[in-house]
Short mmCIF file of C-alpha atoms and ligand atoms in Angstrom, two decimals:
data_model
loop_
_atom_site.label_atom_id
_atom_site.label_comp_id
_atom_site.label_asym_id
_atom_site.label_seq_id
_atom_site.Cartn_x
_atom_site.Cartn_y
_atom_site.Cartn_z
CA UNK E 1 26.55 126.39 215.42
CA UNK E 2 26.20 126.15 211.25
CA UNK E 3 27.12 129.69 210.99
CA UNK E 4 30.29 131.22 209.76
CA UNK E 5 30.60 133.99 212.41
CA UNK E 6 33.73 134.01 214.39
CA UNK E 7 33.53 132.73 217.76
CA UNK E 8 36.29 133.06 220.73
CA UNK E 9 38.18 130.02 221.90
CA UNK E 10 36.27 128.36 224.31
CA UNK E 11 32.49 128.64 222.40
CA UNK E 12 34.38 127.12 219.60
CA UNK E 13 35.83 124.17 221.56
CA UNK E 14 32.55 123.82 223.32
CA UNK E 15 30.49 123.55 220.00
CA UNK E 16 32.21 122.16 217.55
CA UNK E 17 31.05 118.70 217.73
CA UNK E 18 27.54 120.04 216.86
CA UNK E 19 28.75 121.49 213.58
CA UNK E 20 28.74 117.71 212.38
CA UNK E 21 25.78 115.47 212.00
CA UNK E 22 24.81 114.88 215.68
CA UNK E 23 23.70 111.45 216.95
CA UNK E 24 20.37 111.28 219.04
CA UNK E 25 21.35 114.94 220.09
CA UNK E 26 24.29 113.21 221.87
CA UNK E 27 26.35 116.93 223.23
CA UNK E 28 29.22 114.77 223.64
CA UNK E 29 30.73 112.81 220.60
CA UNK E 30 29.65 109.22 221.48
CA UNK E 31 32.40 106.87 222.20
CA UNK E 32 32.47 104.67 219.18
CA UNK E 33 34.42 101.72 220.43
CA UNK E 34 34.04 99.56 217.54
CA UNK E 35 37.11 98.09 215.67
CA UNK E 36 36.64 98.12 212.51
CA UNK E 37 33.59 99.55 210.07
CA UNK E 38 31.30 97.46 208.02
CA UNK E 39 29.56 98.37 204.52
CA UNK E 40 26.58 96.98 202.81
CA UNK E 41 28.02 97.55 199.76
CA UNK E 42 31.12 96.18 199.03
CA UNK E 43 32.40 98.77 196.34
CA UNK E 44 32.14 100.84 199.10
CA UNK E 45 34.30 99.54 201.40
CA UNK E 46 36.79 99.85 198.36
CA UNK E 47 36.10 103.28 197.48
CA UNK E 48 36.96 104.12 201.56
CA UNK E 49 39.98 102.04 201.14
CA UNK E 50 41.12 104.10 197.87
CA UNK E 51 40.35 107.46 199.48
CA UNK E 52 37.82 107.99 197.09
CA UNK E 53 35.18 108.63 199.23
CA UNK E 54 35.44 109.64 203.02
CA UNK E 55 34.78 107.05 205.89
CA UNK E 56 36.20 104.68 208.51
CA UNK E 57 37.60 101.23 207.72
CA UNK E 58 39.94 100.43 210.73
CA UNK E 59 40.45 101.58 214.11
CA UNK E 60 44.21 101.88 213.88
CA UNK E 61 43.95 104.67 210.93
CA UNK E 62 41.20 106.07 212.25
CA UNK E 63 38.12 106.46 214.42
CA UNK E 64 34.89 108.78 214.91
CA UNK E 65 35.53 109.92 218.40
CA UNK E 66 38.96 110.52 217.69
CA UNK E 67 38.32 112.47 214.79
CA UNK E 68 35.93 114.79 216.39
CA UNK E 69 39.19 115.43 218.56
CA UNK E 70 41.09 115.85 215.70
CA UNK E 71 38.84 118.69 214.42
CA UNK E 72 38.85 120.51 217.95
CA UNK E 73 42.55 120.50 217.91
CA UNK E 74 42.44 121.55 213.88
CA UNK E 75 39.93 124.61 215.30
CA UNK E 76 42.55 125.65 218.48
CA UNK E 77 45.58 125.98 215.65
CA UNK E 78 43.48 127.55 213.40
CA UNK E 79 45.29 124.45 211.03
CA UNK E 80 44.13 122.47 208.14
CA UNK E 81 44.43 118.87 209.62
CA UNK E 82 45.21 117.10 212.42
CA UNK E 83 46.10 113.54 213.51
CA UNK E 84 45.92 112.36 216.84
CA UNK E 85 48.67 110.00 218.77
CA UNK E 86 48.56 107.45 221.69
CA UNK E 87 50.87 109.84 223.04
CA UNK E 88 52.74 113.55 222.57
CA UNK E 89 55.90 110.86 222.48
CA UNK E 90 54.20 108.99 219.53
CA UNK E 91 53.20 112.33 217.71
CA UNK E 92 56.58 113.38 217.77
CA UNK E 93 58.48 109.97 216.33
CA UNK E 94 55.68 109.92 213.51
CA UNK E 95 57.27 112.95 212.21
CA UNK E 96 60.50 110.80 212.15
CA UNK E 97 59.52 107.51 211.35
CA UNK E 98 57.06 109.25 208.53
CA UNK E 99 58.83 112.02 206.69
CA UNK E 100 62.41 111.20 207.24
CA UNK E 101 64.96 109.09 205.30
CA UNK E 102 68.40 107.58 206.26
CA UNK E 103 70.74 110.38 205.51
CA UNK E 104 68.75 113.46 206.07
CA UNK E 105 69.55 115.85 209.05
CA UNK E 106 67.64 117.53 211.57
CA UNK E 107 68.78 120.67 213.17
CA UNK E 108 66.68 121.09 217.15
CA UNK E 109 66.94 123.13 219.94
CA UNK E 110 69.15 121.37 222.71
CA UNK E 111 66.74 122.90 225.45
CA UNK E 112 64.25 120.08 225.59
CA UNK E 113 61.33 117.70 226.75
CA UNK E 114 63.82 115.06 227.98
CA UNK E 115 62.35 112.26 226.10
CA UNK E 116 62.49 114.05 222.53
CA UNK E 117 65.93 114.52 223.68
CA UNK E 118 66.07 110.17 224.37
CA UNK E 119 64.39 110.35 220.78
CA UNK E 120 67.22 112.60 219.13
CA UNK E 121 69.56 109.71 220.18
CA UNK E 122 67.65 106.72 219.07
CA UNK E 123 67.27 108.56 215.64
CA UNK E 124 71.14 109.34 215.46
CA UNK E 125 72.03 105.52 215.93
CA UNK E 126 69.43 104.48 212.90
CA UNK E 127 71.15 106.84 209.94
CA UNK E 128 69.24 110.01 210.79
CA UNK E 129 71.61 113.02 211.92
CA UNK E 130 70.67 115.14 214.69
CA UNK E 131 72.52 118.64 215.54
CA UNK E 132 71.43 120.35 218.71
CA UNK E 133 71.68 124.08 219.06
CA UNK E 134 71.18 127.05 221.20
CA UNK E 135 67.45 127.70 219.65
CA UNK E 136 67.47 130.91 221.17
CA UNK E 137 68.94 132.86 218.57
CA UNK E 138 68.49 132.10 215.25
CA UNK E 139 72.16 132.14 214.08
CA UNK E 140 73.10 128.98 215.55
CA UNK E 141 69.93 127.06 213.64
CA UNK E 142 71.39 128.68 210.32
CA UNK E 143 75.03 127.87 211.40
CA UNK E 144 74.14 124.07 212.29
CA UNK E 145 71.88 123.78 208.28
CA UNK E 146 73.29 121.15 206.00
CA UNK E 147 72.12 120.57 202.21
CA UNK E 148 70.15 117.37 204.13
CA UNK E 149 68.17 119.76 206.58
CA UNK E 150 64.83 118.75 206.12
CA UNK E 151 63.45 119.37 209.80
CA UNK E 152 63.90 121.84 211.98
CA UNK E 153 62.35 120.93 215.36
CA UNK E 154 61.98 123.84 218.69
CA UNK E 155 59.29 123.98 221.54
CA UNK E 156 57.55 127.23 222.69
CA UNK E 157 59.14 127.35 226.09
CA UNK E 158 61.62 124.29 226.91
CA UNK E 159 60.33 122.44 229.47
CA UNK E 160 61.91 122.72 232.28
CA UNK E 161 64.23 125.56 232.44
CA UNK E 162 61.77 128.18 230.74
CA UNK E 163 64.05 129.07 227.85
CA UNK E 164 61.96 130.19 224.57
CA UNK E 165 63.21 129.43 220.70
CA UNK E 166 63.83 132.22 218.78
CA UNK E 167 60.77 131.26 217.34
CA UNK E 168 59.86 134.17 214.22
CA UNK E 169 63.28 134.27 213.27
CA UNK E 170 63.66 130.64 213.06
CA UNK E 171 60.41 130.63 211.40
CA UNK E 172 61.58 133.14 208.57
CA UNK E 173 64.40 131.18 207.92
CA UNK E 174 63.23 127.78 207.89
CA UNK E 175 60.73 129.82 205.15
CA UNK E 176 63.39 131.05 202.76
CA UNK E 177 65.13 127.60 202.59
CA UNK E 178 62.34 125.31 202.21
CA UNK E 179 62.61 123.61 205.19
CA UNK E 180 59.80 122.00 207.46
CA UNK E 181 59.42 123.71 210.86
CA UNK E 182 58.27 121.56 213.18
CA UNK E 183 56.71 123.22 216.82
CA UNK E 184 56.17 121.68 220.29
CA UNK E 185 53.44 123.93 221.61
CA UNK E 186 52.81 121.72 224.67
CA UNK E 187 53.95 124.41 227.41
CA UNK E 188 52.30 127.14 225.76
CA UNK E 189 48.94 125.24 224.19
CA UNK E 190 47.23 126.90 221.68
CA UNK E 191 45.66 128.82 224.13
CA UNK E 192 48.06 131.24 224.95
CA UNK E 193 50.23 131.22 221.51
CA UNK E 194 49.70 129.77 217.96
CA UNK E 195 52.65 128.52 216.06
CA UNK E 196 51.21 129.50 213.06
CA UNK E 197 51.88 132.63 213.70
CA UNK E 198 55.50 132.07 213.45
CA UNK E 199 55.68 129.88 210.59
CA UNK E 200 55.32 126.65 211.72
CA UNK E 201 53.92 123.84 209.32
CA UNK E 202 53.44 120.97 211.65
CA UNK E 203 52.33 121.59 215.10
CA UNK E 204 52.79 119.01 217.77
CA UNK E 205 50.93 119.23 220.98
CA UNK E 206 51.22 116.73 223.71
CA UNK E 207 47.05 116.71 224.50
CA UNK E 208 48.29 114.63 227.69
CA UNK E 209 49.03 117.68 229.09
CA UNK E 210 47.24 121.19 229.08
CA UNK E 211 44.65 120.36 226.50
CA UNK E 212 43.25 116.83 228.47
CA UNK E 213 44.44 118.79 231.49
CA UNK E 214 43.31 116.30 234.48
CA UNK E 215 45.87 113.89 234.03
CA UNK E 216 43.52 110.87 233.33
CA UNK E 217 44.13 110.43 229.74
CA UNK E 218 47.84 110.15 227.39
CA UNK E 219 48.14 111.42 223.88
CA UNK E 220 49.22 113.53 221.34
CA UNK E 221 48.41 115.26 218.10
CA UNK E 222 50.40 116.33 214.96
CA UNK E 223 48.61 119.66 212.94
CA UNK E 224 49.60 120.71 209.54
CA UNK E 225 49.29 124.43 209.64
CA UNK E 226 48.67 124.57 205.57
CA UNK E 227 52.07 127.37 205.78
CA UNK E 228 54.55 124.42 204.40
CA UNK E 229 54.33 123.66 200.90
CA UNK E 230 55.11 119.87 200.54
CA UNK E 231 56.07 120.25 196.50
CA UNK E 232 59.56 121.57 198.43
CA UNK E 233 60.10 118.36 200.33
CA UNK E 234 61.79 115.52 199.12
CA UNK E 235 60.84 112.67 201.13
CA UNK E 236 56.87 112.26 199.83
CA UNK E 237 55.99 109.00 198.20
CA UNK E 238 54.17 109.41 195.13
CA UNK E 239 51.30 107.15 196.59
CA UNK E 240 50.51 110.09 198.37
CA UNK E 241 50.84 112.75 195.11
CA UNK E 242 47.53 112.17 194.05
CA UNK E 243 45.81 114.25 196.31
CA UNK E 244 46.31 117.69 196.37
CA UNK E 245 49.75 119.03 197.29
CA UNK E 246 48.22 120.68 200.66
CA UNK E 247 47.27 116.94 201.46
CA UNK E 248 50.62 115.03 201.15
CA UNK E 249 51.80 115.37 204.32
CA UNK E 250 49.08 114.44 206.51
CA UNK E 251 48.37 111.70 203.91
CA UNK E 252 51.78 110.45 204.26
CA UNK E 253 52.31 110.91 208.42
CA UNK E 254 48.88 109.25 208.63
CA UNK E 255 49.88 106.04 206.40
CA UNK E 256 53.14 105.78 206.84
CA UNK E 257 53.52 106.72 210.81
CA UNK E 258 49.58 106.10 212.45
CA UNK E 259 49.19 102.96 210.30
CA UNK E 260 52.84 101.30 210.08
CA UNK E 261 53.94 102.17 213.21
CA UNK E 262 50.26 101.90 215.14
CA UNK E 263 50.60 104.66 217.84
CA UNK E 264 46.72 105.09 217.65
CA UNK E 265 44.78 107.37 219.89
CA UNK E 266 41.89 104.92 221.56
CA UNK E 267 38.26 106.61 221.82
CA UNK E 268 38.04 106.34 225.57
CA UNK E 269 41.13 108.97 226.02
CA UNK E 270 39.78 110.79 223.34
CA UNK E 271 36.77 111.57 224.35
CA UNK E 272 38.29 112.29 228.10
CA UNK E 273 40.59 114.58 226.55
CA UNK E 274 38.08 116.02 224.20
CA UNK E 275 35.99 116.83 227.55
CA UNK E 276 39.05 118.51 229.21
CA UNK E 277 39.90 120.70 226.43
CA UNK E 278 36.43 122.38 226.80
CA UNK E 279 37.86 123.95 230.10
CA UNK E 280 41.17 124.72 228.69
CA UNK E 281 41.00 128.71 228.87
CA UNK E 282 39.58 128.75 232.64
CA UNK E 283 42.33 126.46 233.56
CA UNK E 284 45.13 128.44 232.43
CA UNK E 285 43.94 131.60 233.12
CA UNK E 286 44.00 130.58 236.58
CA UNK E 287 47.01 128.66 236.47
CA UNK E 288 49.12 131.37 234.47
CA UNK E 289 48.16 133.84 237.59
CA UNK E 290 48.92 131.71 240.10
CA UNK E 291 52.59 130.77 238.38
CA UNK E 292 53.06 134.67 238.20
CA UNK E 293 52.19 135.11 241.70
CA UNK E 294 54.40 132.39 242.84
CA UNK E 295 57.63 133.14 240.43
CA UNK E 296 57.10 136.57 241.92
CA UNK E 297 57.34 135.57 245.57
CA UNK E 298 59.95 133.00 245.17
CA UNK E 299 62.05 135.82 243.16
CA UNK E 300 61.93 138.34 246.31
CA UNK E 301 63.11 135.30 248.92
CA UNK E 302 66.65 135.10 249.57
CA UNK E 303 66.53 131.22 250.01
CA UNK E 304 65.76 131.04 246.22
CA UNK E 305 68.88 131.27 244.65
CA UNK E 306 67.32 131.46 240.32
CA UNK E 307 63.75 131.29 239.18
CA UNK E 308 62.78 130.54 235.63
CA UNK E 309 59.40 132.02 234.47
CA UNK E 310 59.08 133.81 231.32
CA UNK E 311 56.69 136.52 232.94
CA UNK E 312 59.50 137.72 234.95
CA UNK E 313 61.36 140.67 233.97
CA UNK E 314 64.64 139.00 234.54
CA UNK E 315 63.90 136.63 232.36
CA UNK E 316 66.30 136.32 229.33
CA UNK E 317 63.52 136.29 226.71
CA UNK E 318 60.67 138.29 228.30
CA UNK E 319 60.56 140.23 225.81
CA UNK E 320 59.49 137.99 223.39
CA UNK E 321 56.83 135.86 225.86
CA UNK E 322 55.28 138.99 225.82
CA UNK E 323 54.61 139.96 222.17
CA UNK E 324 54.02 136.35 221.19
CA UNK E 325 52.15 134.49 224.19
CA UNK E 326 48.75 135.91 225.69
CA UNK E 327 50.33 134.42 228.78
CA UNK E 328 53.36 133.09 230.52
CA UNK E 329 52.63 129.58 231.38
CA UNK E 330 51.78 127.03 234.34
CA UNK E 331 55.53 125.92 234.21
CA UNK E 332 57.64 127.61 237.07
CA UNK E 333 60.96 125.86 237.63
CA UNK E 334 63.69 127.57 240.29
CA UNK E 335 66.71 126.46 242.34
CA UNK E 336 67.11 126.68 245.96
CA UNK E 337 70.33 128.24 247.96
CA UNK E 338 72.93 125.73 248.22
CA UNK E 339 72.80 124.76 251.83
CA UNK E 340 68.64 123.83 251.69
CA UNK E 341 67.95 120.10 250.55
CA UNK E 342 65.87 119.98 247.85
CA UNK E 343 64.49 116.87 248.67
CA UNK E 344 63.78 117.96 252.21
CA UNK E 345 62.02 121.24 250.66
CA UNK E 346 59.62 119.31 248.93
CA UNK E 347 58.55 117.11 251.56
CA UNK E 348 57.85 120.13 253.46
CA UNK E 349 55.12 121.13 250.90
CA UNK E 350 51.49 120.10 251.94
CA UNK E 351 49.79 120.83 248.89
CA UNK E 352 52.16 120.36 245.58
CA UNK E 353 52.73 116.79 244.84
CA UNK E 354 55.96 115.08 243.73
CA UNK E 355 54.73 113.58 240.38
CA UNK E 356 55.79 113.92 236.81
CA UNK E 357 53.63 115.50 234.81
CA UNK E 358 52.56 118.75 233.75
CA UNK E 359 49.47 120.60 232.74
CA UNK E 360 46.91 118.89 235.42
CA UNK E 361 45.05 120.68 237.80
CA UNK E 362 46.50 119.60 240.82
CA UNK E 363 50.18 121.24 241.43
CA UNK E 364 52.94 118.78 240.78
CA UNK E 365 56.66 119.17 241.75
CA UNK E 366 59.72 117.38 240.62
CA UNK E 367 63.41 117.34 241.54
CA UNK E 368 65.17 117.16 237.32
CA UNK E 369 68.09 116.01 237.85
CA UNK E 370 67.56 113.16 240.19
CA UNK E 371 64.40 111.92 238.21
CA UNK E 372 63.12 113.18 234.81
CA UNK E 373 66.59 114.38 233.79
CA UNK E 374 68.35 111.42 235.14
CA UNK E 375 69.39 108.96 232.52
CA UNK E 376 71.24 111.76 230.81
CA UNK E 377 74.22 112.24 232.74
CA UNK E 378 75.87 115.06 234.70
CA UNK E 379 77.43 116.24 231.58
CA UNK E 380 74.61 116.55 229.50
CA UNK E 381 72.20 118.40 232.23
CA UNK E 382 74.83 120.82 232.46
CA UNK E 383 74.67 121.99 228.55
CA UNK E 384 71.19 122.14 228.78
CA UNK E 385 71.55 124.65 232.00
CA UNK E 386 70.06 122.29 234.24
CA UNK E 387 71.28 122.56 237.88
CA UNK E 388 71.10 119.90 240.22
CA UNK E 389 68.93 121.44 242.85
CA UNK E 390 66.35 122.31 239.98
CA UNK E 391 62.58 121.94 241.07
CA UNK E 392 59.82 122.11 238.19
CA UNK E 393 56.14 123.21 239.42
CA UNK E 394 53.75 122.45 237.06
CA UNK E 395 51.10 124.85 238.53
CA UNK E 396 47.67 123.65 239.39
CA UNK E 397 44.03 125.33 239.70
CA UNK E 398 44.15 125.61 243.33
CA UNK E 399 43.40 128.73 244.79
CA UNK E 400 46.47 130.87 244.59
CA UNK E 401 46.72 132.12 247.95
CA UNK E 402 46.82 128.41 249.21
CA UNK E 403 49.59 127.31 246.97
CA UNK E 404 51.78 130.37 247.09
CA UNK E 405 51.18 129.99 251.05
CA UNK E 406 52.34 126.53 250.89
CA UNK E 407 55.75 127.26 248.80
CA UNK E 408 56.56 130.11 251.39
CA UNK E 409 55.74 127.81 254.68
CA UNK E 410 57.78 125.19 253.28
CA UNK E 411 60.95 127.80 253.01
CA UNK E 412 59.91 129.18 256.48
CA UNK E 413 59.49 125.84 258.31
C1 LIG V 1 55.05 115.71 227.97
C2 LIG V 1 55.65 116.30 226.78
C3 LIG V 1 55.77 115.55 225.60
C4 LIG V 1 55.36 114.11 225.50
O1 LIG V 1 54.01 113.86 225.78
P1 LIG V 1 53.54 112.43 226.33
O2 LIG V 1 52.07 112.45 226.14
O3 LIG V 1 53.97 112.35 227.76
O4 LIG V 1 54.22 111.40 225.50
C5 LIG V 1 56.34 116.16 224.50
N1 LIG V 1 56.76 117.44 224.54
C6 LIG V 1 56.66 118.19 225.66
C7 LIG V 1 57.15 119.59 225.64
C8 LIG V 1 56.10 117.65 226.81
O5 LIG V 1 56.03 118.39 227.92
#
């Protein structure tokens, strides 16, 4: 594929290792497990090492397989650059531990990934201030902005209780006043919504998730969008300032956070993730159906007392799922009546599993408050609308008659 016509999603995904020199016709990107990268010529190991000329010098800052990942995630945002992370967790504290300084302020949503939320906290105790707003409307992420705003951080739709950032608005804003607007577009994927599109200029997708999407491989991957102009922010080391202005933050996150801080991405999970991501669009198209069918069904029983799912008209930001996202999501999360055990409910399930994570193709179910939401306290779960008989599906790509089925038995029995 060495032409410049326009293909959809899934051809581009599928070829896009072929657009670079291939090795003995290899259709997958070989696994390069070596460490480190030797040169005949020695100048040339110092030209790689001044970023005068392209190539690999050390596994930590970099690696063949896991660039050829990086490019397929560049291709899904439709970004400029992209560096990949042993984890989504590690992708997001490399936007800390790279691009902030003691003293400057971030302004997120408070409806959150519960471990960014962990992260807010560590950050607060280590000079970095933290305010946590109602992202879904726009006036409380101007109210909260300080002279240090330098970051303002919201995901597509929180994970778990469905609720979506106000995310144009916040986009416009963050636009006018220079700041970096930072995007967690793990529960949407690119698939079904680019963050581009609102604004954003880095991009953080947890490829543990959706884009691996068999739950055999962790990581995570920052993209610069190209939308935020770097002149505006403060924090860049003039190290980085020789390349071209479009360059210094990936330059810096990929010194200062891959290297320093050594969350690499190894070439055996990229490559497993890389193969994932080629089925990406059947996946979801399947799962976002079968979420829709089962939000709908578990809306219309009367032992359900709330559902959460975006593609439901009662949904307090429908409106905007559907002009930004293509779909709704595999994330369904809803509360049973009072006097049914939540516990008891999901032991009744044959199918759905009790597991943490989301995005695989099996159908995983979790109890928030008594596991992933946990360690925060009562208090805390209760600002971030989190009740305690909250169950989060992550829906699968079984056959939706067989997992709606096994959601209404499981009331019925
Ligand atoms: C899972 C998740 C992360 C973290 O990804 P890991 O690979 O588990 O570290 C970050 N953000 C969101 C929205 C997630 O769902």
């Amino acid at each position: 594929m060495t032409d410049t016509k326009k293909y959809g999603f899934t051809t581009t995904i599928l070829h896009s290792d072929r657009q670079k020199p291939i090795e003995h016709g290899s259709l997958h990107k070989p696994i390069h497990t070596s460490v480190t990268f030797g040169y005949r010529d020695a100048r040339q190991l110092a030209e790689v090492f001044q970023g005068k000329q392209p190539g690999y010098r050390y596994g930590r800052q970099g690696n063949p397989t896991v660039s050829a990942l990086e490019d397929k995630v560049t291709k899904m945002e439709q970004g400029l650059a992209t560096i990949c992370f042993s984890t989504g967790m590690a992708a997001i504290g490399a936007v800390t531990q790279g691009l902030l300084r003691e003293g400057d302020h971030v302004v997120s949503s408070s409806f959150l990934f519960g471990n960014t939320n962990s992260l807010w906290q560590t950050v607060n105790g280590q000079g970095i201030k933290v305010s946590m707003v109602d992202a879904t409307d726009v006036k409380n992420v101007e109210a909260a902005l300080t002279p240090a705003t330098r970051i303002v951080f919201v995901e597509t739709i929180a994970n778990p209780r469905t609720q979506i950032a106000d995310l144009k608005r916040i986009g416009q804003l963050c636009r006018d006043r220079g700041i970096l607007y930072v995007v967690d577009n793990t529960m949407t994927s690119p698939y079904l919504f680019r963050p581009k599109m609102v604004g954003a200029g880095l991009v953080v997708n947890a490829l543990t998730k959706s884009i691996g999407g068999h739950g055999h491989a962790l990581g995570g991957s920052l993209t610069d969008t190209g939308l935020y102009d770097w002149t505006r922010f403060p924090n860049i080391f003039d190290n980085y300032k020789r390349f071209v202005p479009a360059q210094w933050g990936m330059a810096q996150i990929r010194a200062k956070s891959l290297r320093d801080f050594g969350g690499s991405l190894g070439p055996e999970a990229a490559h497993h993730i890389a193969v994932g991501a080629e089925t990406m669009a059947l996946r979801l198209e399947r799962e976002c159906a079968t979420a829709m069918a089962l939000a709908r069904m578990l809306e219309a029983d009367d032992r359900v007392a709330a559902v959460h799912y975006p593609g439901l008209a009662s949904h307090p930001q429908h409106a905007i799922a559907s002009e930004l996202f293509s779909a709704y999501g595999s994330l369904v999360s809803f509360e049973l009546r009072e006097d049914i055990d939540c516990f008891d409910y999901l032991n009744r399930l044959k199918l759905a599993i009790p597991a943490s994570n989301l995005g695989d193709t099996r159908t995983l179910v979790i109890p928030v408050a008594h596991t992933i939401f946990y360690e925060m306290g009562a208090e805390r779960r209760a600002e971030m609308g989190i009740a305690e008989s909250l169950i989060r599906v992550s829906v699968g790509i079984e056959d939706t008659d067989d997992l709606v089925d096994d959601f209404q038995a499981a009331l019925n029995r």
